[in-house]
């Protein structure tokens, strides 16, 4: 990073998006990243089978009473656990395969760690949503086949997002759409019978729930993961690329932190509060590392004040990585964080700590205080470099005394060499890190540079005379911080807005079926007034008027007049349809009961996840035919998993319709789906 030695091996470029697909998605692009995701999906299936076998062996061990049978089961269980451990190590290898995620530019920089996307199974919304539209909204469900197809195609596109802002926008648009879908079709009083299955990105173990919040949380995780991949892909040889990396990692931290605070009881390890806390720290540490690289990019001048600044910046990076490694070493995260990630955090903590001491040594050894120098400024900078000076030394005396400067500088060099040796040793202990050539080259070059400088000034009596070098105080000119996701900047319209305004026509409220009334206006007097907008309500109804006698009631919503849909019309627009007509036909609906908006509680995260995972996996079938193993809900008989493939609207997910399909009254302002993310969502 501070020396240009050997270039990294360039990686193949990712193909550009094709207009044939939805913007932000290209499932046919065979990049290194997509191949890695395919390998991850295959490993997920193998891990699932191994977990099932282990669960069966555990159950048999509990049930068996014969000693020979129990001994045989224990032997089989040991083999299954061994295979499962090997599969998880292989998955860890994919997680640390950082090369395919890095920038394609030749660079002599330490690789950064990205997150892989969570995998999921196909879901068919059509039967359940059609049934709910007919039952709850009393509308012809076949009129909404296009909208259901759009929703399913959008979900399919989100499984292969492009690694850029368009891919992030695609995932965010689906997350927003899920807010609308939750309000429209998922009442708080019952399950809908749709089983959402997502694979843990770190362990490969599947988690299944009927709760839509699992889908929303997993999409949020993938948004954060995609930001990490954008950050690692940035060209770190340019200022713009490093600024992009800093921004991407801060946004990744913001999304993951938002996920942690909003969905507090997630059922998989990668989205547990403890794991998300560590991942947020990792993203901020990598953002701080990119800040340091941005400062060093123009070159580090061998000048006193510049070296003070760079030393403190390096100390800051070393400090955040020490904190990250400490967090990774705590239970329950320690058992599931990839060992190579924790090793790399430890390596970077020693490496950047060593760089801080090297730069401090350089400013002390190479810069003698001259008569024309700014003595006060140098004294202030040196005093701010440490928490406290070594015993017997003062900043001004050290600056003026050449021998003291040399001795203190050599102390820093000795400590730099020691920490560089520790970073090289830590990297050599991890098989995955040993295979990253550019990492080995950077560590070796930095170590060799510190050793050469120490050898130039080393004296025979240094072991007796050198004091212990004090710690460098960390300081940065750009303190990184999380950037919260900005969903409001993503344009996404409710696919099902034909059902009516979301504030009224939602799954939380129930109405009578639409009823038609025929009445006459006597001398232009309707016998009632109107109130509200979109939709309009009957108000101040005269009980003796023609409309009341025909069946109208106080507070009824007007949904159509002469077969003209009125759910999105204002009072003035409805009045235009009613005036100048003697014989009138209206369709009205009445609100039955104001349902509460409380969500159901769902499975919570538990430290004893091995048993939890086993129990979850028992409910999952490879072919998604859940009806054979578990009765999900009363609606299960209406589901046909994996069979309803031939849709009239969309025969293939490769030709995806546009998100912005024109809708009636599309310009109407819709309620935000994020009003639903209240404290009740934390029950997830």
Short mmCIF file of N, CA, C and O in Angstrom, two decimals, residues 49 174 314 633:
data_model
loop_
_atom_site.label_atom_id
_atom_site.label_comp_id
_atom_site.label_asym_id
_atom_site.label_seq_id
_atom_site.Cartn_x
_atom_site.Cartn_y
_atom_site.Cartn_z
N UNK A 49 -28.99 -32.03 3.81
CA UNK A 49 -29.11 -33.49 3.90
C UNK A 49 -28.33 -34.02 5.10
O UNK A 49 -28.80 -34.92 5.82
N UNK A 174 -38.05 -4.38 -4.03
CA UNK A 174 -38.77 -5.57 -3.58
C UNK A 174 -39.07 -5.49 -2.08
O UNK A 174 -40.16 -5.88 -1.63
N UNK A 314 -2.87 5.10 10.91
CA UNK A 314 -2.60 3.66 10.95
C UNK A 314 -2.97 3.08 12.31
O UNK A 314 -3.51 1.97 12.41
N UNK A 633 -51.40 -24.96 7.65
CA UNK A 633 -52.55 -24.19 8.09
C UNK A 633 -53.79 -24.71 7.39
O UNK A 633 -53.73 -25.62 6.56
#
